[in-house]
Structures are given as C-alpha cells and as structure tokens.
PDB file of C-alpha atoms in Angstrom:
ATOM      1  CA  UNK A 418       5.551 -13.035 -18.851  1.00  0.00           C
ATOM      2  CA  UNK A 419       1.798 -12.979 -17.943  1.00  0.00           C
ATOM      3  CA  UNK A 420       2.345 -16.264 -15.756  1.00  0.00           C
ATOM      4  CA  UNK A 421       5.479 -14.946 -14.120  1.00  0.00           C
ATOM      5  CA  UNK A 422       3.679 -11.551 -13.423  1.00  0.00           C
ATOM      6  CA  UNK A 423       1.005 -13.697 -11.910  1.00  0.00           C
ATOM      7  CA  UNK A 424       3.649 -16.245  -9.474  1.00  0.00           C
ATOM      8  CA  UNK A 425       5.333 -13.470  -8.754  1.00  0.00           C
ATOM      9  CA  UNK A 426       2.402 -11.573  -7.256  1.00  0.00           C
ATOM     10  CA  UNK A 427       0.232 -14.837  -5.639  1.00  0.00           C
ATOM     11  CA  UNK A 428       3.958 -16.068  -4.243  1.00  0.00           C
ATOM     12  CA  UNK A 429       4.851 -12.681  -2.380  1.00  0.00           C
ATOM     13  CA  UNK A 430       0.782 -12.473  -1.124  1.00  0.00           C
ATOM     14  CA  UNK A 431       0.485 -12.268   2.666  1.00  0.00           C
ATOM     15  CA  UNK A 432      -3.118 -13.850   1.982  1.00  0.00           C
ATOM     16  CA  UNK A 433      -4.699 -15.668  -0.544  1.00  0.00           C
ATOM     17  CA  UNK A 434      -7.756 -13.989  -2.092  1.00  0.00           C
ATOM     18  CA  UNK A 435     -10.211 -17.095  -1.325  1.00  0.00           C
ATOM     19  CA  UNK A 436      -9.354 -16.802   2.575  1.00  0.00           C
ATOM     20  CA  UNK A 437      -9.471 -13.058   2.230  1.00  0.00           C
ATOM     21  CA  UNK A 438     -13.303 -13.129   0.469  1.00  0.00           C
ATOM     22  CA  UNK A 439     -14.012 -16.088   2.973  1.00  0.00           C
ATOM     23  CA  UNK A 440     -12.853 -13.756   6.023  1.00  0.00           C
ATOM     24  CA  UNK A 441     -14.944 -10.738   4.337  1.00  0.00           C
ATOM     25  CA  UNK A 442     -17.664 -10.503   7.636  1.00  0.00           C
ATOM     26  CA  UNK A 443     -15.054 -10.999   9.906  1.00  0.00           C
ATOM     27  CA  UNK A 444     -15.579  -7.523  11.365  1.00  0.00           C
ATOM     28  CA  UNK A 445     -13.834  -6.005  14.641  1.00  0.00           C
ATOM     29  CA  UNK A 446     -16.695  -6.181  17.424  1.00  0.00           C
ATOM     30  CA  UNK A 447     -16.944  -2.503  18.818  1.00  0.00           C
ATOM     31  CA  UNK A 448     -15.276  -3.118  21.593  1.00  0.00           C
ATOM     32  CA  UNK A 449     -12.013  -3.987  19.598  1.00  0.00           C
ATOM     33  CA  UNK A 450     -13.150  -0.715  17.695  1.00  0.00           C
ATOM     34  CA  UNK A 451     -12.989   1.462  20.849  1.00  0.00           C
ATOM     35  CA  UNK A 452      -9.564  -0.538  22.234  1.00  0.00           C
ATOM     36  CA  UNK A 453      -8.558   0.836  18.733  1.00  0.00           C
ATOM     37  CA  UNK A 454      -9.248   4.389  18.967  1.00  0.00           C
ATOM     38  CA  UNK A 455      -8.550   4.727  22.285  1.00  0.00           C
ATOM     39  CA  UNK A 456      -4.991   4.106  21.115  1.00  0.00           C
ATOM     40  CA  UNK A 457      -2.164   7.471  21.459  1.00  0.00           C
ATOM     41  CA  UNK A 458      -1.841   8.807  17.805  1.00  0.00           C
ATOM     42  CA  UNK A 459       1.759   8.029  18.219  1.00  0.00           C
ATOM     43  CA  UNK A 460       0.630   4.442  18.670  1.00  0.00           C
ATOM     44  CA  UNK A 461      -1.576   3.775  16.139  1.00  0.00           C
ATOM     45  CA  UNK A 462       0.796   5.933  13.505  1.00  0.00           C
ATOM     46  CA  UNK A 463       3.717   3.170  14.500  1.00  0.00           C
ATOM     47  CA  UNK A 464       0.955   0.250  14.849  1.00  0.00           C
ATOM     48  CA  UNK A 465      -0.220   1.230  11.105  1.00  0.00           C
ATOM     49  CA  UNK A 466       3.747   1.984  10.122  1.00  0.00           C
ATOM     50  CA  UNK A 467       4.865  -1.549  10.864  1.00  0.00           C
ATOM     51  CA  UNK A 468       1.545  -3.203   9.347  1.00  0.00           C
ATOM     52  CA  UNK A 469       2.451  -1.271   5.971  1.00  0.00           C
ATOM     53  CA  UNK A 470       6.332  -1.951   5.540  1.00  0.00           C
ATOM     54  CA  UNK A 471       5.523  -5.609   6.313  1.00  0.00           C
ATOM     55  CA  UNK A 472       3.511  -4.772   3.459  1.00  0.00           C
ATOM     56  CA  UNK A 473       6.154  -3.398   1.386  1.00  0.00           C
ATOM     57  CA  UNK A 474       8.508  -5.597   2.462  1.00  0.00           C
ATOM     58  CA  UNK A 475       6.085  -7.628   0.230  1.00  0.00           C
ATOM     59  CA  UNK A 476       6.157  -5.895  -2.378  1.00  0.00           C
ATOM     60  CA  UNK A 477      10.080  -5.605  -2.420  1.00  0.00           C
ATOM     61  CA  UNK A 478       9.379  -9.791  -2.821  1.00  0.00           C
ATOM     62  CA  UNK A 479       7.355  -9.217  -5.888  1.00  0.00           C
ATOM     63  CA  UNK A 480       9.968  -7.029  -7.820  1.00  0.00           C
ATOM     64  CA  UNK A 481      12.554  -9.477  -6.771  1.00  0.00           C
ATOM     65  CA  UNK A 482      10.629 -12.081  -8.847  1.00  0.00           C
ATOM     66  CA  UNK A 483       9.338 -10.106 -11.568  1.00  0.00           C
ATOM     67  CA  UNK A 484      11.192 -10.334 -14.882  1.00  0.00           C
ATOM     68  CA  UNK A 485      13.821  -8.161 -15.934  1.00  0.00           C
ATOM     69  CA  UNK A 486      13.618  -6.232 -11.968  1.00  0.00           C
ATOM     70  CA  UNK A 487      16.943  -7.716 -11.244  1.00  0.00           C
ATOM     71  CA  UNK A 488      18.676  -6.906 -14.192  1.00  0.00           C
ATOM     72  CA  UNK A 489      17.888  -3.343 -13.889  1.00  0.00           C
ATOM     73  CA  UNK A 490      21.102  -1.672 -11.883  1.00  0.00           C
ATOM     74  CA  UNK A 491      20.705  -1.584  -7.970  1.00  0.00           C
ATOM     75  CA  UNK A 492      20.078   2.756  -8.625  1.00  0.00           C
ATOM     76  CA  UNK A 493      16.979   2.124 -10.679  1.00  0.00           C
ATOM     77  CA  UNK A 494      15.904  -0.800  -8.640  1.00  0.00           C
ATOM     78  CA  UNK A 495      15.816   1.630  -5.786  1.00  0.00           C
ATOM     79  CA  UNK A 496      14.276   4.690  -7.603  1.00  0.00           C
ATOM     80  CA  UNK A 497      11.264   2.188  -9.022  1.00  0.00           C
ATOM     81  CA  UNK A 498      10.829   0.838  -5.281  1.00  0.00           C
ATOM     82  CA  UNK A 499      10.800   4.138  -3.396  1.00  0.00           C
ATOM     83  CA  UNK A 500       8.316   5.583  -6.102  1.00  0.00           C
ATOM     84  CA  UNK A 501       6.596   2.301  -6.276  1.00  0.00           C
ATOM     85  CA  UNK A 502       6.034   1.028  -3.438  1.00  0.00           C
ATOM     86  CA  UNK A 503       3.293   2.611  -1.483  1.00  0.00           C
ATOM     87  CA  UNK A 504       1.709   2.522  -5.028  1.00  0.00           C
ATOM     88  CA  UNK A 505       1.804  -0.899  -5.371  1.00  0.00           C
ATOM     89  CA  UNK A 506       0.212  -1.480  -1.654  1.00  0.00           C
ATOM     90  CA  UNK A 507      -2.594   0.563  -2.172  1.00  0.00           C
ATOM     91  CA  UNK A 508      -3.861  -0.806  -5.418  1.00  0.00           C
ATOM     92  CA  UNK A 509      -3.017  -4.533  -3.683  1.00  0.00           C
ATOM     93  CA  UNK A 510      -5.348  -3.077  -1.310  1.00  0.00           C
ATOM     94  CA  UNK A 511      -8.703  -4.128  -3.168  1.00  0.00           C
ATOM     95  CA  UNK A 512      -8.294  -7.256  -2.377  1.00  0.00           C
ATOM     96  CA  UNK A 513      -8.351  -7.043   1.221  1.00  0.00           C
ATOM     97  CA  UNK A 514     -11.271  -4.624   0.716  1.00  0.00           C
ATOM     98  CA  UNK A 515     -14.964  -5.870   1.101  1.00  0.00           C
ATOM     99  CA  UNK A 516     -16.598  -2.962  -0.810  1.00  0.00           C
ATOM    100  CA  UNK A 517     -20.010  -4.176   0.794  1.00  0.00           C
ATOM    101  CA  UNK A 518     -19.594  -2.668   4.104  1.00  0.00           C
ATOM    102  CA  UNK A 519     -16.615  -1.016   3.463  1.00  0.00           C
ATOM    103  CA  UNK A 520     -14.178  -2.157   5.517  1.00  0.00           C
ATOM    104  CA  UNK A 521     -10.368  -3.274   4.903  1.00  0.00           C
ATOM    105  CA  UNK A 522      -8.419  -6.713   6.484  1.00  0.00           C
ATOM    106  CA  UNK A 523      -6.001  -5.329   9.124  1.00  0.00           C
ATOM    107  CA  UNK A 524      -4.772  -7.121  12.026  1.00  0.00           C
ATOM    108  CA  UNK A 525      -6.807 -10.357  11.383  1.00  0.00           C
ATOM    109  CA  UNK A 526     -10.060  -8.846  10.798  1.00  0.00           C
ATOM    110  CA  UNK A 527     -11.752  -6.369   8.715  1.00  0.00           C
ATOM    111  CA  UNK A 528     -12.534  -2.819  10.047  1.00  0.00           C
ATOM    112  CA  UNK A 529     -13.259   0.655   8.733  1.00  0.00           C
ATOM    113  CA  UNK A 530     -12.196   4.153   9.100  1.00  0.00           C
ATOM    114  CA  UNK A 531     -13.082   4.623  11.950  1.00  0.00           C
ATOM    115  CA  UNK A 532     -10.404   1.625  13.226  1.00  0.00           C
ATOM    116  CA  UNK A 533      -8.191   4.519  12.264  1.00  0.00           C
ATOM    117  CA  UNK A 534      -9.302   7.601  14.007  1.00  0.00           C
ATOM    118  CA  UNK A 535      -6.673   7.354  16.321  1.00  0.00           C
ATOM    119  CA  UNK A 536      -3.734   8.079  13.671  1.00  0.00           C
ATOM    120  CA  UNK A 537      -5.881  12.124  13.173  1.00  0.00           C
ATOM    121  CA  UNK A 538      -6.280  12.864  17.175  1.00  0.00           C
ATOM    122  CA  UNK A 539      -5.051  11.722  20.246  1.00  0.00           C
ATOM    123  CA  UNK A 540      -7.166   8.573  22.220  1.00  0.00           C
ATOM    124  CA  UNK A 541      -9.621   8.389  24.880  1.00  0.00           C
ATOM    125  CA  UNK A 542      -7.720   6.847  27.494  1.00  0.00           C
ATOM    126  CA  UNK A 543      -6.442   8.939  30.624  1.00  0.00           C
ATOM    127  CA  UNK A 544      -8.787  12.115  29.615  1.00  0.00           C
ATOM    128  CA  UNK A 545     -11.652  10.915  31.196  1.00  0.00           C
ATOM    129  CA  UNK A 546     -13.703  11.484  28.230  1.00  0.00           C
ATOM    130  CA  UNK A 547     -15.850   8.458  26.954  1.00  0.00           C
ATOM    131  CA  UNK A 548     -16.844   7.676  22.973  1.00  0.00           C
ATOM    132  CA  UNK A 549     -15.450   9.615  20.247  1.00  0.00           C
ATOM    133  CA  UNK A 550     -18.447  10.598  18.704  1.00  0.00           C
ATOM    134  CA  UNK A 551     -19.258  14.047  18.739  1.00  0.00           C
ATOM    135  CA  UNK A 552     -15.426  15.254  19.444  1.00  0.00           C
ATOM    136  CA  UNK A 553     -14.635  18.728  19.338  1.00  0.00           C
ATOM    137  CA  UNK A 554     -12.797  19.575  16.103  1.00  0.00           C
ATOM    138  CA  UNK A 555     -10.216  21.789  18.234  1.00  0.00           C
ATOM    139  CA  UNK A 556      -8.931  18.125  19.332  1.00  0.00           C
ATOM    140  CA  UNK A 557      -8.675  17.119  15.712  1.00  0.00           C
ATOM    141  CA  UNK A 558      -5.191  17.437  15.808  1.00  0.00           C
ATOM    142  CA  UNK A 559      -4.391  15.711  12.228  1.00  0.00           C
ATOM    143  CA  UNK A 560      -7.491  16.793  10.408  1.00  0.00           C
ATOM    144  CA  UNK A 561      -6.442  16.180   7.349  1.00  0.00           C
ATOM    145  CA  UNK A 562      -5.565  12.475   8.063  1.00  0.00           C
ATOM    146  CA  UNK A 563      -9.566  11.597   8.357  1.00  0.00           C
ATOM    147  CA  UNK A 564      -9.282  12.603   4.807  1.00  0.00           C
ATOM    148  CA  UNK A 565      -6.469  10.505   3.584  1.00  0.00           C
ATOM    149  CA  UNK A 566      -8.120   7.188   5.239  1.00  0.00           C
ATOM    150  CA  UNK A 567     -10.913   8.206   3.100  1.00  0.00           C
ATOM    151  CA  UNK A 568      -9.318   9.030   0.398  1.00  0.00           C
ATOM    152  CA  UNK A 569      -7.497   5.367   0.339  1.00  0.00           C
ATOM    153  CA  UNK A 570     -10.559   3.604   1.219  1.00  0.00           C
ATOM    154  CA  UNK A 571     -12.858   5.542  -1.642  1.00  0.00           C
ATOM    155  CA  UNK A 572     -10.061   4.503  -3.906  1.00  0.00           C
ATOM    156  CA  UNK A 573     -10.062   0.331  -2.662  1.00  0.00           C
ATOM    157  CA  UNK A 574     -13.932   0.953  -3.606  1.00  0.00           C
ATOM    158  CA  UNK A 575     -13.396   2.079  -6.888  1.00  0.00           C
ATOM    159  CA  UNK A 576     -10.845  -0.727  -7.474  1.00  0.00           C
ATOM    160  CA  UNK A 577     -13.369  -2.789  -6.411  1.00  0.00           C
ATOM    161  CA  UNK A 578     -15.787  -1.949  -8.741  1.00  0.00           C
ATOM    162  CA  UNK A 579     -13.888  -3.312 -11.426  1.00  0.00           C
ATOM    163  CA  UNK A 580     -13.921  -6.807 -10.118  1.00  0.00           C
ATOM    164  CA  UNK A 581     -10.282  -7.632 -11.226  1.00  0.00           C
ATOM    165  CA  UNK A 582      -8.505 -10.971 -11.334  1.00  0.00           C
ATOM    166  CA  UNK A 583      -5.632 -11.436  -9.054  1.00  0.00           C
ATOM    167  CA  UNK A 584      -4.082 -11.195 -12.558  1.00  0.00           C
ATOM    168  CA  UNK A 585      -5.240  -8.199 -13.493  1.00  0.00           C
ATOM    169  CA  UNK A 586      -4.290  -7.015 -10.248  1.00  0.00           C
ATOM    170  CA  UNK A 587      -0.544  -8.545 -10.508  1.00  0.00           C
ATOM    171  CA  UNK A 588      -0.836  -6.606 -14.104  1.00  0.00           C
ATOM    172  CA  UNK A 589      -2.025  -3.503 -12.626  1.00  0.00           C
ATOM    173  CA  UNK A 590       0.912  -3.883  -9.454  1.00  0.00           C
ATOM    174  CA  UNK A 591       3.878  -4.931 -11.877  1.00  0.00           C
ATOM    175  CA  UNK A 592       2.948  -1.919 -13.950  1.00  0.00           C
ATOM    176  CA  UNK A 593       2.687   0.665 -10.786  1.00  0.00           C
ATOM    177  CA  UNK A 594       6.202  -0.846 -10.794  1.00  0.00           C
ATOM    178  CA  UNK A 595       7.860  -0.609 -13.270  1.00  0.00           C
ATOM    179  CA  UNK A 596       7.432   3.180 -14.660  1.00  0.00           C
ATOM    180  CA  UNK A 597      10.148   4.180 -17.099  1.00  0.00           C
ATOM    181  CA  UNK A 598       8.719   7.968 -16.294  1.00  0.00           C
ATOM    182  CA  UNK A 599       9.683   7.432 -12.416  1.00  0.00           C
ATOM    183  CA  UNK A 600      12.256  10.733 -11.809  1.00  0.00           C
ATOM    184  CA  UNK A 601      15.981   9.744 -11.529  1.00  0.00           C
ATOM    185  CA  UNK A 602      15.985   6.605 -13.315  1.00  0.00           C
ATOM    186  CA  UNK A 603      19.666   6.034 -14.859  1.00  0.00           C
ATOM    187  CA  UNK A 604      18.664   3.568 -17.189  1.00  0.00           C
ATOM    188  CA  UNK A 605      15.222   4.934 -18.220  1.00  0.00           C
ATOM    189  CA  UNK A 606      15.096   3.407 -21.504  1.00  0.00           C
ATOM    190  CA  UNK A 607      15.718  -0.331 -19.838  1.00  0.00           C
ATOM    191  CA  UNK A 608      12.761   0.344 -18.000  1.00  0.00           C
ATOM    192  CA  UNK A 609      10.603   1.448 -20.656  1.00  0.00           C
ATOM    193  CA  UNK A 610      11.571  -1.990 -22.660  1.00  0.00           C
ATOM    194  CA  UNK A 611      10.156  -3.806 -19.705  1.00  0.00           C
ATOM    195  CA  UNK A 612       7.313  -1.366 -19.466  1.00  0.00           C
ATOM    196  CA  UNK A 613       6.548  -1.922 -23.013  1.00  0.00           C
ATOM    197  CA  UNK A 614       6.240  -5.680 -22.460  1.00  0.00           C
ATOM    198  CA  UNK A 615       4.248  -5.758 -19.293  1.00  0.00           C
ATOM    199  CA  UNK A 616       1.355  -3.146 -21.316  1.00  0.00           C
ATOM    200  CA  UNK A 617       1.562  -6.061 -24.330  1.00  0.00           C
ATOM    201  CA  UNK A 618       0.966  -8.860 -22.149  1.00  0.00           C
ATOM    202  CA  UNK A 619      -1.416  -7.099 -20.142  1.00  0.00           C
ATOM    203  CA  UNK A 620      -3.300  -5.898 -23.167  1.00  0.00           C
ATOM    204  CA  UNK A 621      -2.895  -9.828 -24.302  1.00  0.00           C
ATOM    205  CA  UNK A 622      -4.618 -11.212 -21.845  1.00  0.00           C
ATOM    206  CA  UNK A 623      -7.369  -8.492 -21.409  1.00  0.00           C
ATOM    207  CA  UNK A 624      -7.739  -9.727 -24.697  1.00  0.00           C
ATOM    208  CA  UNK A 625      -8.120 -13.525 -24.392  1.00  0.00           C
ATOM    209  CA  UNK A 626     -10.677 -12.704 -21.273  1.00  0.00           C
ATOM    210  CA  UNK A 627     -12.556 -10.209 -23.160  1.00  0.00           C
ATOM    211  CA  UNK A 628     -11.857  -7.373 -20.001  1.00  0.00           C
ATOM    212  CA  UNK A 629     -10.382  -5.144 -22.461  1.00  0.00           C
ATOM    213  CA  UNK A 630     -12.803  -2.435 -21.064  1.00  0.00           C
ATOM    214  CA  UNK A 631     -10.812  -2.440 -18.113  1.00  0.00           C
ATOM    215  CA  UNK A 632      -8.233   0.146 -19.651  1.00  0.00           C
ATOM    216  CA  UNK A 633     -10.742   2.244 -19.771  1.00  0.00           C
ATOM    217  CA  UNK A 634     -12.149   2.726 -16.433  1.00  0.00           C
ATOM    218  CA  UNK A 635      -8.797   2.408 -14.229  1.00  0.00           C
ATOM    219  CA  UNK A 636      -8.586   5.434 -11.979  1.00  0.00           C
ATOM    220  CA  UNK A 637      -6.144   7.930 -13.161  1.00  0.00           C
ATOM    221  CA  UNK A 638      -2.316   7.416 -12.233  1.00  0.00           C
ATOM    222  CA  UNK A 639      -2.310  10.747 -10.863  1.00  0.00           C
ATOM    223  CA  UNK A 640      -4.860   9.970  -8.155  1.00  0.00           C
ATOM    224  CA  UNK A 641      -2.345   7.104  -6.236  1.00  0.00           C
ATOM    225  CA  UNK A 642       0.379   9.778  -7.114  1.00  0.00           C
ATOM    226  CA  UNK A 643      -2.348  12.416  -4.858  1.00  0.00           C
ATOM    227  CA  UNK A 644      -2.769   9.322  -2.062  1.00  0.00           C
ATOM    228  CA  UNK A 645       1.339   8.952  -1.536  1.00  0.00           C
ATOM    229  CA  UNK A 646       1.520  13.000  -1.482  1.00  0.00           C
ATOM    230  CA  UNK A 647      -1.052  13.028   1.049  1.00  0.00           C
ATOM    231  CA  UNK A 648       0.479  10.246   3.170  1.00  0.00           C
ATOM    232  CA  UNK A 649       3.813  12.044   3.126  1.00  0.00           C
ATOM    233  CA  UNK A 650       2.267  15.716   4.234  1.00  0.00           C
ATOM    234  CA  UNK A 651       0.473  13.679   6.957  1.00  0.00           C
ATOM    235  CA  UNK A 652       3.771  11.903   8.172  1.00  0.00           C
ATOM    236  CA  UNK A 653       5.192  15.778   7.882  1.00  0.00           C
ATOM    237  CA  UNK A 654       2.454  17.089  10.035  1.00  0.00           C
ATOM    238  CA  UNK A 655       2.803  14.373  12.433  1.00  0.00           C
ATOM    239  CA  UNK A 656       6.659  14.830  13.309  1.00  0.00           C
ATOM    240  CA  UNK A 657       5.616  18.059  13.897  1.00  0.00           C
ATOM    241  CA  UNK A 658       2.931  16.972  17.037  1.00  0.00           C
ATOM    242  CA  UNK A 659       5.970  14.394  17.861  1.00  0.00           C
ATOM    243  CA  UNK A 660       9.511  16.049  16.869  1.00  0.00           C
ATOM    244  CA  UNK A 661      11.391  13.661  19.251  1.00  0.00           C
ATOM    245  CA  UNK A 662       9.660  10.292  18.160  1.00  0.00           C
ATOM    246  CA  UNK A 663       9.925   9.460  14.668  1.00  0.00           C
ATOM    247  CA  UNK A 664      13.446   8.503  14.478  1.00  0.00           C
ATOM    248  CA  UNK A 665      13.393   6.125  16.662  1.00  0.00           C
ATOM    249  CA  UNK A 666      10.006   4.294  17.270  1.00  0.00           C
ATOM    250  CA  UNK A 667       9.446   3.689  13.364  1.00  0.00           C
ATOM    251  CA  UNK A 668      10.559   1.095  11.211  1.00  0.00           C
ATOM    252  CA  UNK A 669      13.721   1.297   9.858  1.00  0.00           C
ATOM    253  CA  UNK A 670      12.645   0.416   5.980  1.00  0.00           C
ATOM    254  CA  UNK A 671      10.067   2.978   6.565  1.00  0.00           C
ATOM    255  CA  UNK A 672      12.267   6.067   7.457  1.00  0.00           C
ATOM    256  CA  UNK A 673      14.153   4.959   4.627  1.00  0.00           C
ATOM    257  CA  UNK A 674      11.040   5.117   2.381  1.00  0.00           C
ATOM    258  CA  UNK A 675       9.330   8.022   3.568  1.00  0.00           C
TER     259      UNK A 675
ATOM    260  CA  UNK B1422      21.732   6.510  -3.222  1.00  0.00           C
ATOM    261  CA  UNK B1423      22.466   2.997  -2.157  1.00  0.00           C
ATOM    262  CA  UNK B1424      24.193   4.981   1.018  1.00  0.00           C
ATOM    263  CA  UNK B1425      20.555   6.572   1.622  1.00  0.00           C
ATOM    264  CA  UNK B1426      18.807   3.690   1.117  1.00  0.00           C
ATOM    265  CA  UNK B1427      21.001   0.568   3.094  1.00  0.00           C
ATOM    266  CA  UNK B1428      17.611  -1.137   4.164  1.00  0.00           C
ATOM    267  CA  UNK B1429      16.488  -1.544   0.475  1.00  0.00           C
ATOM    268  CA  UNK B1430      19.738  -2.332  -0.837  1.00  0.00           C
ATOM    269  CA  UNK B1431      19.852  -5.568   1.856  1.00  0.00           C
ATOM    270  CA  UNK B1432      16.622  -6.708   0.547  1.00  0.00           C
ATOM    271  CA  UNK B1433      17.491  -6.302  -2.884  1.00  0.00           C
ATOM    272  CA  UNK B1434      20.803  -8.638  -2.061  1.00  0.00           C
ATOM    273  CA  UNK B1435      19.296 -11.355   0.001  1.00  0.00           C
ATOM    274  CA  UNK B1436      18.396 -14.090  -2.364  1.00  0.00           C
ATOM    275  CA  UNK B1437      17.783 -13.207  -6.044  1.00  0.00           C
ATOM    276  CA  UNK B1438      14.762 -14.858  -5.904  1.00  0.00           C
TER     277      UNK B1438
END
C-alpha cells in the first residue's frame, strides 16, 4: 500500500520535487511582478482558476491510482473528490513552496503574495495610477482575499516546517482523500476500511523512519477545512463584483467543483 | 449527483488507471 500510495502520488506530479528545490530562487523579476498585478481581477481570478483545476485535474489522477478509489461506487468517488480536492492541492502545495523567502512555483517561477494582489482589487492598467503600494483601501474591492493568499501561504510554511518526504506527503494527500467522515458518502463504512489501512501504513512507515513525531505536529484538519471555506466565500464575493462572468470564462471542472 | 457533476464523472471513466 505504502509504495502504491507513493507511485500513485510521484506518477500524477506535475513536477518532480528535485527540479522544484533546484528551481527554488527562480523568482519573478519585478517587472513580471507588476505585469502581474496590473492584471483585471477578473483575469487573474480565471488565470489562477485554470492553474488550480489543472491542478486538480491532478489530483483526480492520483485517486484514480490509489487503491481501493475505484472500487468505491462512482457517488462516493465524487463526494471524496469534491470534498477532497482543493484539500489535497493545498497540502501538495509545500512542495512547490520555498519557505526561505516565501514564495510558491506558479507559472514557471516562484513568486509571493503579492503575484496575487490582483485576484483582491482591480489592476493598474488604464487608471493612470502607477505602483500598488500605498493603495487606498476603498479600492480593496476583495479585502478579504489578501487574507486567504495568506492564509494558504502561512499554511505551505507550516507544512514546510515539518520537512516531509514526498511519502509522507503522498500519506498526508491519500488521507485528505479518502475521509470516511466526508458528508453524503453512501458507502461510508467502505471508506473507512480504506481509511483504516492508509492510517496503518502511514503509521508503519513513520515507524520504520523514526518520523513518528510527525502525527503530532500536523496542522489541524479543521484549518484546510477553514482555507476551502474561505476560498468559496471569496469566489461568492467575487460573482458578486462580476455577476455576468463566471459562467462562462471559468473552467468547466471548476464550476463543477466550486 | 453524477448529473451535477458530468466533468468528474468523465475523468473518473477515462482509463482506470
């Protein structure tokens, strides 16, 4: 189980963790920062929607592969994905993360929040204004989104901290996964078998490796629940600024999801 | 919820990997 946790994760990885450590100081210049931010929100919120179902389009991969997933009926398979998902991305997040400088790999090179300053207000461009520091907070227009990007990078740092293995972190993403207490399961107690195995090998190998501390200091389920809550009242908020837009200029997968 | 969820339910058909 531990090795097919472990394919099943490396196999459905956009990047290998070697090129993604080697890449770490590969920073966007500030010029690419600016070309960023200067971005419509409606821009970067569809730039940052297709970057992330590619992402869970990943992820959909990984459950495909992982043991017992498919046997599951297509219901439950659907539940554990549209609970999972987002989940699963975030905590696969800390290894794109260089905690150093904190910054995250998106778009070929690493960059941090304020890459994503766009997605809480509108850009610069055609308002004659010139750098974003210092803007007004009656232009915030998404305030609360600043928040969320911090709130997902402060959690890739305290990931981080913990050093895991990209078999811990398969561990930790097959386990996101499958949750027998996920609402409107059908066959909960199928899922909590496969649960139940995943926490034994997990605990097996934490074991043979001597992590077993690692139990211990993982951040508390409820706080990736609190990042996918936050995501969704931000997505809310942001129909709101744009009532005509989202049906259309988002990714299918991801108006499914969300 | 298959009906909701059409996207999902093609990826979970192609190719039971």
């Amino acid at each position: 189980l531990t090795q097919n946790v472990l394919k099943s994760y490396l196999e459905t990885c956009a990047q290998r963790t070697e090129e993604l450590q080697r890449r770490r100081w590969e920073t966007f210049s500030s010029q690419e920062v600016c070309a960023y931010q200067r971005q419509s929100m409606a821009e970067m919120w569809q730039r940052c929607a297709g970057r992330l179902t590619e992402a869970i389009q990943q992820v959909v991969e990984f459950a495909k592969r992982l043991q017992g997933f498919m046997d599951l009926c297509q219901h439950d398979q659907i539940v554990l994905l549209k609970a999972g998902a987002l989940e699963v991305v975030l905590v696969g997040m800390c290894r794109a993360f260089n905690a150093d400088n904190r910054t995250v790999f998106f778009e070929g090179k690493y960059g941090g929040t304020e890459l994503f300053r766009a997605l809480g207000r509108a850009g610069d461009s055609g308002r004659g204004r010139g750098q974003a520091e210092g803007t007004a907070s009656d232009e915030e227009l998404l305030p609360g989104c600043h928040d969320l990007i911090s709130s997902i990078f402060d959690f890739a740092q305290s990931l981080c901290a913990l050093h895991c293995s990209d078999s811990e972190v398969a561990f930790l993403c097959a386990l996101v996964l499958l949750n027998a207490s996920r609402p409107w399961l059908q066959e909960q107690a199928k899922v909590a078998v496969l649960q139940g195995h995943l926490e034994v090998a997990f605990r097996l190998l934490l074991r043979r490796t001597q992590r077993e501390e690692l139990l211990a200091r993982l951040p508390p389920a409820g706080r990736l629940r609190a990042l996918c809550s936050q995501h969704l009242e931000q997505l809310q908020a942001f129909h709101r600024l744009h009532p005509g837009l989202l049906p259309a200029a988002f990714p299918p997968l991801y108006r499914e999801l969300f | 919820l298959q009906e909701k969820h059409r996207i999902l339910h093609k990826l979970l058909q192609n190719g039971n990997s």
